[in-house]
C-alpha cells in the first residue's frame, strides 16, 4: 500500500520551526506543486490554527459543525489569497479576518432562522444566598451558550461578530476594527448597541438574573 | 473599597488583587488582559462585573476543543480541495463539506450508469463493480499495475468525481473497480492515487 513517507529533510519538518508570520510568507512564496514547501506551510498552519478558527466561528455561528466548515473554508481562502499576505500584519488578525467574514456570510445566508426560537426557560437554581449576579456566575457553560444563542439571534451579523471578537475572544478594539474592516469608532458603536440589546433581552427574558441595585449600592 | 473598571467599558471589580493589577500594570492592553483573567478566577470580581454589566456573562461561552482526528480531518479536507482543483484544472470556490456525501452518492450513480452502459453494449463483459467506502479504517487493496487504458479509465472517473464533488474530495475513499472484460482488479486509495 502506498505510504506517504516523511524524510528528515522534508519541507514538513522545516515548517515546524517557523513562526506564524514566516509560515504565511512561506505559503505565499513556496510554489504550487504538490508537496511543495507552500503546501507544507499550509498544513502546519492548519495544525496550529484549526482550533482557534473553529472557536471564533463557533461563537459567531453557535454550531460546531458549521464552525468546522467555516474554518476549512478559511484555510482554503487563506491559500487562495496567500500572495496578499503582508508581513506587517499579525498572522492571527489576518486569519481571524478571513474566518470572521466567512462566518458572517454564513450567518447571513442561513435560509431559515432555525436558531431563532422561543425563549428558553431555564430552571432556576435556588440558593440560600442568591443574588442575581451570583446566580449568573454559577451558570454552566452550556446554559450560557444557550442563552447567548437565543439572545444574540437578534443582533446583526456584524454586531454579533464584533461582540464575540471583543468580549469573548478579548481582542482589542483596534484589532477588531482591522478584522471586520471598519473604524474603531464603528466597532465601539456596534459593541454599544450589541451590549444594550443583549442586556435588554436578558432583563426581559431572564429577570431572575437582572442586576439588583447599582455597584455603588453594593459597595456600601 | 476601590472600584476599578477592568477594561475601558467593562464592569467594576473590588478586591485587593484587582487593585494590585491596576496599580502595577501600566500598559493598557496588558492590564486589560490581566484583569480579564483575574475576573474569570475571582468570584467576587466576577459577580461585581456581572452586576455592573450582565453581558459579561457571555465571556464564558464554551470553548471548542478539537481532537487530533478532527484536526487530521481538516488537513485532509483542505488537501482534497487543492487536489480536486488540480485535477479540474481551474479555480473553484470552496463548497460545503456536507455536499460531499451527496456528491459521493452522485458518484456511485454515475459509475452505476457506466456499468449499465457497459453491460448493455458488451453482454459478455463482467459488470463494473464499484464499492465506495468512506472512512479511515479497513484493509486497503494493493495498488496494481495499470495498463494505459486502465489509467485513462481511472482518470476519467476521477475527473468525473472531481466535477461532481466540486472542491470536496472525500478523503480516505477506497474505490474498487473491476474494469469490464479485464482480469485485474483495480483498487486504489483515492488520496494516494491523486498523488501519483
mmCIF file of C-alpha atoms in Angstrom:
data_model
loop_
_atom_site.group_PDB
_atom_site.id
_atom_site.type_symbol
_atom_site.label_atom_id
_atom_site.label_comp_id
_atom_site.label_asym_id
_atom_site.label_seq_id
_atom_site.Cartn_x
_atom_site.Cartn_y
_atom_site.Cartn_z
ATOM 1 C CA UNK A 1 0.000 0.000 0.000
ATOM 2 C CA UNK A 2 1.450 3.386 -0.913
ATOM 3 C CA UNK A 3 2.552 5.191 2.165
ATOM 4 C CA UNK A 4 3.381 8.842 2.374
ATOM 5 C CA UNK A 5 6.879 8.998 3.823
ATOM 6 C CA UNK A 6 8.374 11.986 5.592
ATOM 7 C CA UNK A 7 12.114 12.331 5.369
ATOM 8 C CA UNK A 8 14.342 14.282 7.727
ATOM 9 C CA UNK A 9 14.982 16.883 5.112
ATOM 10 C CA UNK A 10 11.355 17.151 4.019
ATOM 11 C CA UNK A 11 9.648 20.533 3.961
ATOM 12 C CA UNK A 12 7.235 19.213 6.583
ATOM 13 C CA UNK A 13 9.942 19.069 9.176
ATOM 14 C CA UNK A 14 11.323 22.537 8.492
ATOM 15 C CA UNK A 15 7.968 24.349 8.757
ATOM 16 C CA UNK A 16 7.603 23.304 12.390
ATOM 17 C CA UNK A 17 10.485 25.599 13.208
ATOM 18 C CA UNK A 18 8.880 28.661 11.613
ATOM 19 C CA UNK A 19 6.782 31.188 13.481
ATOM 20 C CA UNK A 20 3.295 32.012 12.203
ATOM 21 C CA UNK A 21 4.411 35.001 10.173
ATOM 22 C CA UNK A 22 7.166 33.092 8.393
ATOM 23 C CA UNK A 23 4.754 30.249 7.821
ATOM 24 C CA UNK A 24 2.395 32.556 5.938
ATOM 25 C CA UNK A 25 5.294 34.011 3.966
ATOM 26 C CA UNK A 26 6.434 30.529 3.017
ATOM 27 C CA UNK A 27 2.929 29.716 1.930
ATOM 28 C CA UNK A 28 2.999 32.743 -0.334
ATOM 29 C CA UNK A 29 6.413 32.034 -1.795
ATOM 30 C CA UNK A 30 6.738 28.277 -1.724
ATOM 31 C CA UNK A 31 5.238 27.328 -5.067
ATOM 32 C CA UNK A 32 2.186 25.423 -6.235
ATOM 33 C CA UNK A 33 3.437 21.924 -6.856
ATOM 34 C CA UNK A 34 2.068 19.080 -4.737
ATOM 35 C CA UNK A 35 4.129 18.593 -1.573
ATOM 36 C CA UNK A 36 5.797 21.967 -2.106
ATOM 37 C CA UNK A 37 7.067 23.976 0.835
ATOM 38 C CA UNK A 38 3.979 26.164 0.413
ATOM 39 C CA UNK A 39 1.681 23.205 0.960
ATOM 40 C CA UNK A 40 3.762 22.066 3.895
ATOM 41 C CA UNK A 41 3.380 25.525 5.390
ATOM 42 C CA UNK A 42 -0.408 25.416 4.887
ATOM 43 C CA UNK A 43 -0.547 22.016 6.508
ATOM 44 C CA UNK A 44 1.329 23.269 9.558
ATOM 45 C CA UNK A 45 -0.906 26.339 9.708
ATOM 46 C CA UNK A 46 -3.945 24.084 9.856
ATOM 47 C CA UNK A 47 -2.432 22.122 12.728
ATOM 48 C CA UNK A 48 -1.710 25.306 14.668
ATOM 49 C CA UNK A 49 -4.801 27.334 13.938
ATOM 50 C CA UNK A 50 -7.710 24.932 13.440
ATOM 51 C CA UNK A 51 -8.938 25.193 16.995
ATOM 52 C CA UNK A 52 -8.585 28.970 17.126
ATOM 53 C CA UNK A 53 -10.559 29.497 13.940
ATOM 54 C CA UNK A 54 -13.186 26.900 14.795
ATOM 55 C CA UNK A 55 -13.719 28.656 18.119
ATOM 56 C CA UNK A 56 -14.231 32.110 16.689
ATOM 57 C CA UNK A 57 -16.569 30.692 14.053
ATOM 58 C CA UNK A 58 -18.408 28.628 16.670
ATOM 59 C CA UNK A 59 -19.013 31.641 18.839
ATOM 60 C CA UNK A 60 -20.430 33.574 15.927
ATOM 61 C CA UNK A 61 -22.483 30.711 14.484
ATOM 62 C CA UNK A 62 -23.360 28.659 17.558
ATOM 63 C CA UNK A 63 -22.953 25.377 15.665
ATOM 64 C CA UNK A 64 -19.862 23.202 15.926
ATOM 65 C CA UNK A 65 -20.151 21.522 12.530
ATOM 66 C CA UNK A 66 -20.822 24.763 10.724
ATOM 67 C CA UNK A 67 -17.869 26.262 12.554
ATOM 68 C CA UNK A 68 -15.641 23.462 11.272
ATOM 69 C CA UNK A 69 -16.929 24.040 7.744
ATOM 70 C CA UNK A 70 -16.163 27.736 8.023
ATOM 71 C CA UNK A 71 -12.680 27.060 9.400
ATOM 72 C CA UNK A 72 -11.970 24.750 6.480
ATOM 73 C CA UNK A 73 -13.171 27.376 4.021
ATOM 74 C CA UNK A 74 -10.996 29.928 5.808
ATOM 75 C CA UNK A 75 -7.884 27.821 5.234
ATOM 76 C CA UNK A 76 -8.762 27.342 1.584
ATOM 77 C CA UNK A 77 -9.314 31.057 1.215
ATOM 78 C CA UNK A 78 -6.054 31.806 3.026
ATOM 79 C CA UNK A 79 -4.366 29.529 0.493
ATOM 80 C CA UNK A 80 -6.115 31.222 -2.441
ATOM 81 C CA UNK A 81 -5.123 34.667 -1.227
ATOM 82 C CA UNK A 82 -1.741 33.741 0.207
ATOM 83 C CA UNK A 83 0.088 36.197 -2.022
ATOM 84 C CA UNK A 84 -1.891 39.026 -0.452
ATOM 85 C CA UNK A 85 -0.468 38.422 3.000
ATOM 86 C CA UNK A 86 1.912 41.138 4.110
ATOM 87 C CA UNK A 87 4.387 40.603 6.970
ATOM 88 C CA UNK A 88 3.298 43.864 8.585
ATOM 89 C CA UNK A 89 0.036 42.192 9.565
ATOM 90 C CA UNK A 90 -0.406 39.980 12.562
ATOM 91 C CA UNK A 91 -0.978 36.407 11.299
ATOM 92 C CA UNK A 92 -3.822 35.912 13.747
ATOM 93 C CA UNK A 93 -5.532 39.117 12.639
ATOM 94 C CA UNK A 94 -5.284 38.046 9.004
ATOM 95 C CA UNK A 95 -6.712 34.608 9.700
ATOM 96 C CA UNK A 96 -9.362 35.930 12.068
ATOM 97 C CA UNK A 97 -10.433 38.334 9.360
ATOM 98 C CA UNK A 98 -10.919 35.606 6.813
ATOM 99 C CA UNK A 99 -12.766 33.327 9.248
ATOM 100 C CA UNK A 100 -14.945 36.101 10.693
ATOM 101 C CA UNK A 101 -16.033 37.331 7.286
ATOM 102 C CA UNK A 102 -16.896 33.796 6.238
ATOM 103 C CA UNK A 103 -18.817 33.256 9.470
ATOM 104 C CA UNK A 104 -20.741 36.485 8.940
ATOM 105 C CA UNK A 105 -21.578 35.458 5.380
ATOM 106 C CA UNK A 106 -22.637 32.053 6.616
ATOM 107 C CA UNK A 107 -24.862 33.597 9.241
ATOM 108 C CA UNK A 108 -26.499 35.827 6.651
ATOM 109 C CA UNK A 109 -27.118 33.010 4.246
ATOM 110 C CA UNK A 110 -28.922 30.780 6.680
ATOM 111 C CA UNK A 111 -32.188 30.177 4.878
ATOM 112 C CA UNK A 112 -34.351 29.719 7.868
ATOM 113 C CA UNK A 113 -33.596 31.244 11.208
ATOM 114 C CA UNK A 114 -33.867 27.857 12.843
ATOM 115 C CA UNK A 115 -31.775 29.152 15.666
ATOM 116 C CA UNK A 116 -34.428 31.728 16.438
ATOM 117 C CA UNK A 117 -36.518 30.039 18.994
ATOM 118 C CA UNK A 118 -38.900 30.727 21.794
ATOM 119 C CA UNK A 119 -37.213 31.997 24.908
ATOM 120 C CA UNK A 120 -35.602 29.156 26.778
ATOM 121 C CA UNK A 121 -36.851 28.992 30.305
ATOM 122 C CA UNK A 122 -34.023 27.559 32.251
ATOM 123 C CA UNK A 123 -34.729 26.104 35.619
ATOM 124 C CA UNK A 124 -33.581 28.370 38.381
ATOM 125 C CA UNK A 125 -31.114 27.020 40.798
ATOM 126 C CA UNK A 126 -32.323 28.315 44.082
ATOM 127 C CA UNK A 127 -29.644 29.024 46.538
ATOM 128 C CA UNK A 128 -29.958 30.430 50.024
ATOM 129 C CA UNK A 129 -27.690 33.376 49.446
ATOM 130 C CA UNK A 130 -28.941 34.031 45.931
ATOM 131 C CA UNK A 131 -28.273 37.306 44.249
ATOM 132 C CA UNK A 132 -28.820 37.601 40.536
ATOM 133 C CA UNK A 133 -25.139 38.191 39.821
ATOM 134 C CA UNK A 134 -24.237 35.161 41.906
ATOM 135 C CA UNK A 135 -26.815 33.066 40.075
ATOM 136 C CA UNK A 136 -25.437 34.220 36.754
ATOM 137 C CA UNK A 137 -21.904 33.461 37.795
ATOM 138 C CA UNK A 138 -22.992 29.911 38.702
ATOM 139 C CA UNK A 139 -24.432 29.134 35.295
ATOM 140 C CA UNK A 140 -22.712 26.372 33.388
ATOM 141 C CA UNK A 141 -21.120 26.946 30.019
ATOM 142 C CA UNK A 142 -23.862 25.141 28.124
ATOM 143 C CA UNK A 143 -26.522 27.267 29.769
ATOM 144 C CA UNK A 144 -24.574 30.402 28.952
ATOM 145 C CA UNK A 145 -24.256 29.246 25.350
ATOM 146 C CA UNK A 146 -27.982 28.545 25.124
ATOM 147 C CA UNK A 147 -28.895 31.976 26.473
ATOM 148 C CA UNK A 148 -26.413 33.682 24.169
ATOM 149 C CA UNK A 149 -27.631 31.755 21.174
ATOM 150 C CA UNK A 150 -31.173 32.852 21.875
ATOM 151 C CA UNK A 151 -30.465 36.491 22.598
ATOM 152 C CA UNK A 152 -27.733 37.052 20.004
ATOM 153 C CA UNK A 153 -30.040 35.926 17.212
ATOM 154 C CA UNK A 154 -31.484 39.441 17.374
ATOM 155 C CA UNK A 155 -28.146 41.082 16.742
ATOM 156 C CA UNK A 156 -26.994 41.898 13.242
ATOM 157 C CA UNK A 157 -24.256 39.639 11.955
ATOM 158 C CA UNK A 158 -21.689 42.363 12.388
ATOM 159 C CA UNK A 159 -22.813 43.202 15.912
ATOM 160 C CA UNK A 160 -22.602 39.561 16.857
ATOM 161 C CA UNK A 161 -19.154 39.122 15.312
ATOM 162 C CA UNK A 162 -17.824 42.275 16.958
ATOM 163 C CA UNK A 163 -19.276 41.294 20.333
ATOM 164 C CA UNK A 164 -17.681 37.853 20.056
ATOM 165 C CA UNK A 165 -14.303 39.201 18.999
ATOM 166 C CA UNK A 166 -14.191 41.926 21.652
ATOM 167 C CA UNK A 167 -15.983 40.450 24.614
ATOM 168 C CA UNK A 168 -15.489 36.712 24.219
ATOM 169 C CA UNK A 169 -12.165 36.481 22.406
ATOM 170 C CA UNK A 170 -10.903 39.511 24.324
ATOM 171 C CA UNK A 171 -9.335 41.281 21.371
ATOM 172 C CA UNK A 172 -8.550 44.978 21.487
ATOM 173 C CA UNK A 173 -10.808 47.388 19.600
ATOM 174 C CA UNK A 174 -8.054 48.219 17.143
ATOM 175 C CA UNK A 175 -7.621 44.584 16.222
ATOM 176 C CA UNK A 176 -11.359 44.023 15.973
ATOM 177 C CA UNK A 177 -11.579 47.017 13.643
ATOM 178 C CA UNK A 178 -8.864 45.537 11.448
ATOM 179 C CA UNK A 179 -10.555 42.159 11.386
ATOM 180 C CA UNK A 180 -14.011 43.380 10.420
ATOM 181 C CA UNK A 181 -12.676 46.124 8.195
ATOM 182 C CA UNK A 182 -14.103 49.246 9.821
ATOM 183 C CA UNK A 183 -13.110 52.168 12.015
ATOM 184 C CA UNK A 184 -12.618 51.744 15.742
ATOM 185 C CA UNK A 185 -15.453 54.170 16.358
ATOM 186 C CA UNK A 186 -17.711 51.913 14.321
ATOM 187 C CA UNK A 187 -16.599 48.927 16.391
ATOM 188 C CA UNK A 188 -17.459 50.826 19.561
ATOM 189 C CA UNK A 189 -20.877 51.745 18.176
ATOM 190 C CA UNK A 190 -21.649 48.175 17.220
ATOM 191 C CA UNK A 191 -20.441 46.985 20.611
ATOM 192 C CA UNK A 192 -22.521 49.536 22.450
ATOM 193 C CA UNK A 193 -25.647 48.555 20.541
ATOM 194 C CA UNK A 194 -24.949 44.838 20.935
ATOM 195 C CA UNK A 195 -24.472 45.171 24.690
ATOM 196 C CA UNK A 196 -27.568 47.317 25.005
ATOM 197 C CA UNK A 197 -29.753 44.845 23.169
ATOM 198 C CA UNK A 198 -28.331 41.798 24.934
ATOM 199 C CA UNK A 199 -28.783 43.436 28.294
ATOM 200 C CA UNK A 200 -32.342 44.449 27.471
ATOM 201 C CA UNK A 201 -33.285 40.948 26.351
ATOM 202 C CA UNK A 202 -31.552 39.382 29.322
ATOM 203 C CA UNK A 203 -33.631 41.570 31.652
ATOM 204 C CA UNK A 204 -36.834 40.817 29.779
ATOM 205 C CA UNK A 205 -36.469 37.097 29.403
ATOM 206 C CA UNK A 206 -34.386 36.188 32.389
ATOM 207 C CA UNK A 207 -35.414 38.735 35.031
ATOM 208 C CA UNK A 208 -34.160 36.403 37.738
ATOM 209 C CA UNK A 209 -30.698 37.355 36.564
ATOM 210 C CA UNK A 210 -31.400 41.091 36.499
ATOM 211 C CA UNK A 211 -28.837 43.073 38.497
ATOM 212 C CA UNK A 212 -30.270 44.281 41.773
ATOM 213 C CA UNK A 213 -29.124 47.798 42.522
ATOM 214 C CA UNK A 214 -26.054 49.617 41.276
ATOM 215 C CA UNK A 215 -22.478 48.707 42.037
ATOM 216 C CA UNK A 216 -22.179 51.713 44.381
ATOM 217 C CA UNK A 217 -25.085 50.460 46.449
ATOM 218 C CA UNK A 218 -23.499 47.067 46.687
ATOM 219 C CA UNK A 219 -20.279 48.593 47.860
ATOM 220 C CA UNK A 220 -21.793 50.492 50.795
ATOM 221 C CA UNK B 1 -13.127 49.916 48.733
ATOM 222 C CA UNK B 2 -11.517 50.565 45.385
ATOM 223 C CA UNK B 3 -13.630 50.434 42.298
ATOM 224 C CA UNK B 4 -11.864 49.645 39.078
ATOM 225 C CA UNK B 5 -13.093 49.159 35.582
ATOM 226 C CA UNK B 6 -11.313 46.071 34.263
ATOM 227 C CA UNK B 7 -11.441 47.330 30.726
ATOM 228 C CA UNK B 8 -12.331 50.544 29.034
ATOM 229 C CA UNK B 9 -16.040 49.966 29.095
ATOM 230 C CA UNK B 10 -16.405 46.909 31.316
ATOM 231 C CA UNK B 11 -17.576 46.293 34.827
ATOM 232 C CA UNK B 12 -16.194 47.202 38.182
ATOM 233 C CA UNK B 13 -14.265 44.965 40.476
ATOM 234 C CA UNK B 14 -13.451 45.324 44.117
ATOM 235 C CA UNK B 15 -10.675 43.283 45.555
ATOM 236 C CA UNK B 16 -7.084 43.721 46.616
ATOM 237 C CA UNK B 17 -5.722 41.640 43.755
ATOM 238 C CA UNK B 18 -7.582 43.729 41.247
ATOM 239 C CA UNK B 19 -6.199 46.865 42.901
ATOM 240 C CA UNK B 20 -2.684 45.496 42.647
ATOM 241 C CA UNK B 21 -3.080 44.723 38.947
ATOM 242 C CA UNK B 22 -4.405 48.169 38.274
ATOM 243 C CA UNK B 23 -1.551 49.796 40.172
ATOM 244 C CA UNK B 24 1.304 47.722 38.788
ATOM 245 C CA UNK B 25 0.394 47.269 35.139
ATOM 246 C CA UNK B 26 0.748 50.465 33.201
ATOM 247 C CA UNK B 27 0.273 49.169 29.670
ATOM 248 C CA UNK B 28 -3.445 49.363 28.992
ATOM 249 C CA UNK B 29 -3.724 46.252 26.864
ATOM 250 C CA UNK B 30 -1.631 44.163 29.263
ATOM 251 C CA UNK B 31 -3.676 45.453 32.199
ATOM 252 C CA UNK B 32 -6.887 44.675 30.391
ATOM 253 C CA UNK B 33 -5.840 41.096 29.632
ATOM 254 C CA UNK B 34 -4.623 40.556 33.208
ATOM 255 C CA UNK B 35 -7.808 41.989 34.709
ATOM 256 C CA UNK B 36 -9.881 39.838 32.426
ATOM 257 C CA UNK B 37 -8.051 36.702 33.546
ATOM 258 C CA UNK B 38 -8.458 37.779 37.154
ATOM 259 C CA UNK B 39 -12.204 38.324 36.791
ATOM 260 C CA UNK B 40 -12.538 34.803 35.383
ATOM 261 C CA UNK B 41 -10.936 33.370 38.507
ATOM 262 C CA UNK B 42 -12.189 35.703 41.234
ATOM 263 C CA UNK B 43 -15.783 35.041 42.183
ATOM 264 C CA UNK B 44 -16.419 38.366 43.886
ATOM 265 C CA UNK B 45 -14.947 40.306 40.974
ATOM 266 C CA UNK B 46 -16.933 38.228 38.512
ATOM 267 C CA UNK B 47 -20.157 38.910 40.395
ATOM 268 C CA UNK B 48 -19.365 42.593 40.615
ATOM 269 C CA UNK B 49 -18.693 42.711 36.878
ATOM 270 C CA UNK B 50 -21.955 40.869 36.201
ATOM 271 C CA UNK B 51 -23.865 43.241 38.422
ATOM 272 C CA UNK B 52 -22.465 46.179 36.514
ATOM 273 C CA UNK B 53 -22.792 44.649 33.055
ATOM 274 C CA UNK B 54 -24.744 41.385 32.700
ATOM 275 C CA UNK B 55 -23.361 40.823 29.223
ATOM 276 C CA UNK B 56 -20.031 39.914 30.783
ATOM 277 C CA UNK B 57 -21.807 36.600 31.366
ATOM 278 C CA UNK B 58 -21.080 35.716 27.763
ATOM 279 C CA UNK B 59 -17.343 35.756 28.287
ATOM 280 C CA UNK B 60 -17.877 32.238 29.496
ATOM 281 C CA UNK B 61 -19.129 30.889 26.197
ATOM 282 C CA UNK B 62 -17.838 27.345 25.867
ATOM 283 C CA UNK B 63 -14.642 26.665 24.030
ATOM 284 C CA UNK B 64 -14.473 24.062 21.302
ATOM 285 C CA UNK B 65 -11.637 21.596 21.667
ATOM 286 C CA UNK B 66 -10.704 19.727 18.525
ATOM 287 C CA UNK B 67 -9.449 16.180 18.767
ATOM 288 C CA UNK B 68 -6.345 15.085 16.870
ATOM 289 C CA UNK B 69 -8.670 13.220 14.488
ATOM 290 C CA UNK B 70 -10.659 16.343 13.775
ATOM 291 C CA UNK B 71 -7.506 18.309 13.003
ATOM 292 C CA UNK B 72 -6.305 15.489 10.762
ATOM 293 C CA UNK B 73 -9.668 15.504 9.020
ATOM 294 C CA UNK B 74 -9.394 19.265 8.487
ATOM 295 C CA UNK B 75 -5.955 18.787 6.895
ATOM 296 C CA UNK B 76 -7.232 16.042 4.631
ATOM 297 C CA UNK B 77 -10.242 18.046 3.510
ATOM 298 C CA UNK B 78 -8.173 21.100 2.652
ATOM 299 C CA UNK B 79 -5.672 18.924 0.770
ATOM 300 C CA UNK B 80 -8.576 17.316 -1.024
ATOM 301 C CA UNK B 81 -9.819 20.701 -2.175
ATOM 302 C CA UNK B 82 -6.389 21.574 -3.529
ATOM 303 C CA UNK B 83 -6.079 18.277 -5.352
ATOM 304 C CA UNK B 84 -9.533 18.466 -6.842
ATOM 305 C CA UNK B 85 -8.652 21.851 -8.239
ATOM 306 C CA UNK B 86 -5.510 20.478 -9.827
ATOM 307 C CA UNK B 87 -7.498 17.667 -11.420
ATOM 308 C CA UNK B 88 -10.207 20.054 -12.519
ATOM 309 C CA UNK B 89 -7.598 22.490 -13.761
ATOM 310 C CA UNK B 90 -9.468 25.562 -12.616
ATOM 311 C CA UNK B 91 -10.003 27.634 -9.528
ATOM 312 C CA UNK B 92 -13.166 26.704 -7.742
ATOM 313 C CA UNK B 93 -14.775 28.355 -4.842
ATOM 314 C CA UNK B 94 -14.830 26.180 -1.753
ATOM 315 C CA UNK B 95 -18.004 24.160 -1.432
ATOM 316 C CA UNK B 96 -19.817 22.810 1.531
ATOM 317 C CA UNK B 97 -18.423 19.852 3.379
ATOM 318 C CA UNK B 98 -21.874 18.444 3.719
ATOM 319 C CA UNK B 99 -22.354 18.298 -0.019
ATOM 320 C CA UNK B 100 -19.521 15.765 -0.132
ATOM 321 C CA UNK B 101 -21.807 12.944 0.966
ATOM 322 C CA UNK B 102 -24.397 13.872 -1.622
ATOM 323 C CA UNK B 103 -21.603 14.054 -4.162
ATOM 324 C CA UNK B 104 -20.422 10.562 -3.220
ATOM 325 C CA UNK B 105 -23.901 9.264 -3.849
ATOM 326 C CA UNK B 106 -23.816 11.022 -7.187
ATOM 327 C CA UNK B 107 -20.504 9.363 -7.965
ATOM 328 C CA UNK B 108 -21.957 5.940 -7.302
ATOM 329 C CA UNK B 109 -24.863 6.747 -9.604
ATOM 330 C CA UNK B 110 -22.518 7.844 -12.392
ATOM 331 C CA UNK B 111 -20.405 4.732 -12.088
ATOM 332 C CA UNK B 112 -23.534 2.646 -11.872
ATOM 333 C CA UNK B 113 -24.656 4.250 -15.097
ATOM 334 C CA UNK B 114 -21.340 3.395 -16.692
ATOM 335 C CA UNK B 115 -21.741 -0.184 -15.550
ATOM 336 C CA UNK B 116 -25.193 -0.407 -17.046
ATOM 337 C CA UNK B 117 -23.954 1.054 -20.308
ATOM 338 C CA UNK B 118 -21.073 -1.386 -20.492
ATOM 339 C CA UNK B 119 -23.322 -4.305 -19.674
ATOM 340 C CA UNK B 120 -25.738 -3.285 -22.393
ATOM 341 C CA UNK B 121 -23.023 -2.853 -25.033
ATOM 342 C CA UNK B 122 -20.929 -5.861 -24.077
ATOM 343 C CA UNK B 123 -23.098 -8.535 -22.502
ATOM 344 C CA UNK B 124 -20.167 -10.891 -22.043
ATOM 345 C CA UNK B 125 -18.083 -8.420 -20.041
ATOM 346 C CA UNK B 126 -18.008 -8.568 -16.274
ATOM 347 C CA UNK B 127 -20.056 -5.807 -14.739
ATOM 348 C CA UNK B 128 -18.310 -2.765 -13.469
ATOM 349 C CA UNK B 129 -18.429 -3.003 -9.729
ATOM 350 C CA UNK B 130 -17.873 -0.111 -7.522
ATOM 351 C CA UNK B 131 -17.660 -0.028 -3.837
ATOM 352 C CA UNK B 132 -17.170 3.301 -2.214
ATOM 353 C CA UNK B 133 -16.365 3.137 1.418
ATOM 354 C CA UNK B 134 -15.647 6.354 3.190
ATOM 355 C CA UNK B 135 -13.619 6.195 6.322
ATOM 356 C CA UNK B 136 -10.179 5.609 7.573
ATOM 357 C CA UNK B 137 -10.472 2.010 8.689
ATOM 358 C CA UNK B 138 -10.411 -1.260 6.856
ATOM 359 C CA UNK B 139 -7.949 -3.064 4.684
ATOM 360 C CA UNK B 140 -6.820 -1.227 1.636
ATOM 361 C CA UNK B 141 -6.195 -3.214 -1.510
ATOM 362 C CA UNK B 142 -2.789 -3.198 -3.062
ATOM 363 C CA UNK B 143 -2.225 -0.885 -5.959
ATOM 364 C CA UNK B 144 -1.959 -2.992 -9.057
ATOM 365 C CA UNK B 145 -0.011 -2.238 -12.194
ATOM 366 C CA UNK B 146 -2.220 -0.321 -14.553
ATOM 367 C CA UNK B 147 -2.424 -0.507 -18.291
ATOM 368 C CA UNK B 148 -2.669 2.691 -20.274
ATOM 369 C CA UNK B 149 -6.330 2.050 -20.890
ATOM 370 C CA UNK B 150 -6.990 1.406 -17.227
ATOM 371 C CA UNK B 151 -5.176 4.608 -16.394
ATOM 372 C CA UNK B 152 -7.351 6.533 -18.808
ATOM 373 C CA UNK B 153 -10.463 4.947 -17.358
ATOM 374 C CA UNK B 154 -9.492 5.821 -13.818
ATOM 375 C CA UNK B 155 -8.554 9.336 -14.784
ATOM 376 C CA UNK B 156 -11.952 9.834 -16.337
ATOM 377 C CA UNK B 157 -13.661 8.510 -13.253
ATOM 378 C CA UNK B 158 -11.547 10.706 -11.054
ATOM 379 C CA UNK B 159 -12.231 13.773 -13.158
ATOM 380 C CA UNK B 160 -15.920 12.936 -13.057
ATOM 381 C CA UNK B 161 -15.802 12.672 -9.320
ATOM 382 C CA UNK B 162 -13.985 15.982 -9.036
ATOM 383 C CA UNK B 163 -16.639 17.610 -11.179
ATOM 384 C CA UNK B 164 -19.438 16.076 -9.155
ATOM 385 C CA UNK B 165 -17.996 16.885 -5.820
ATOM 386 C CA UNK B 166 -16.625 20.279 -6.715
ATOM 387 C CA UNK B 167 -13.930 21.038 -4.269
ATOM 388 C CA UNK B 168 -14.827 18.442 -1.740
ATOM 389 C CA UNK B 169 -12.912 15.305 -2.489
ATOM 390 C CA UNK B 170 -13.650 12.792 0.196
ATOM 391 C CA UNK B 171 -10.569 11.627 1.912
ATOM 392 C CA UNK B 172 -9.760 8.016 2.536
ATOM 393 C CA UNK B 173 -12.081 6.667 -0.085
ATOM 394 C CA UNK B 174 -11.416 3.212 -1.358
ATOM 395 C CA UNK B 175 -12.789 2.639 -4.801
ATOM 396 C CA UNK B 176 -12.725 -0.895 -6.049
ATOM 397 C CA UNK B 177 -13.229 -1.070 -9.746
ATOM 398 C CA UNK B 178 -13.311 -4.090 -11.924
ATOM 399 C CA UNK B 179 -12.953 -2.904 -15.467
ATOM 400 C CA UNK B 180 -15.249 -4.742 -17.788
ATOM 401 C CA UNK B 181 -13.502 -7.545 -19.660
ATOM 402 C CA UNK B 182 -10.259 -7.395 -17.737
ATOM 403 C CA UNK B 183 -8.925 -9.820 -15.201
ATOM 404 C CA UNK B 184 -7.133 -7.366 -12.990
ATOM 405 C CA UNK B 185 -8.878 -5.616 -10.179
ATOM 406 C CA UNK B 186 -8.049 -2.002 -9.963
ATOM 407 C CA UNK B 187 -8.010 -0.922 -6.422
ATOM 408 C CA UNK B 188 -6.645 2.318 -5.132
ATOM 409 C CA UNK B 189 -6.859 4.646 -2.279
ATOM 410 C CA UNK B 190 -8.192 7.963 -3.531
ATOM 411 C CA UNK B 191 -5.669 10.242 -1.919
ATOM 412 C CA UNK B 192 -2.705 8.132 -2.930
ATOM 413 C CA UNK B 193 -3.985 7.920 -6.462
ATOM 414 C CA UNK B 194 -4.171 11.668 -6.682
ATOM 415 C CA UNK B 195 -0.562 11.903 -5.593
ATOM 416 C CA UNK B 196 0.705 9.717 -8.435
#
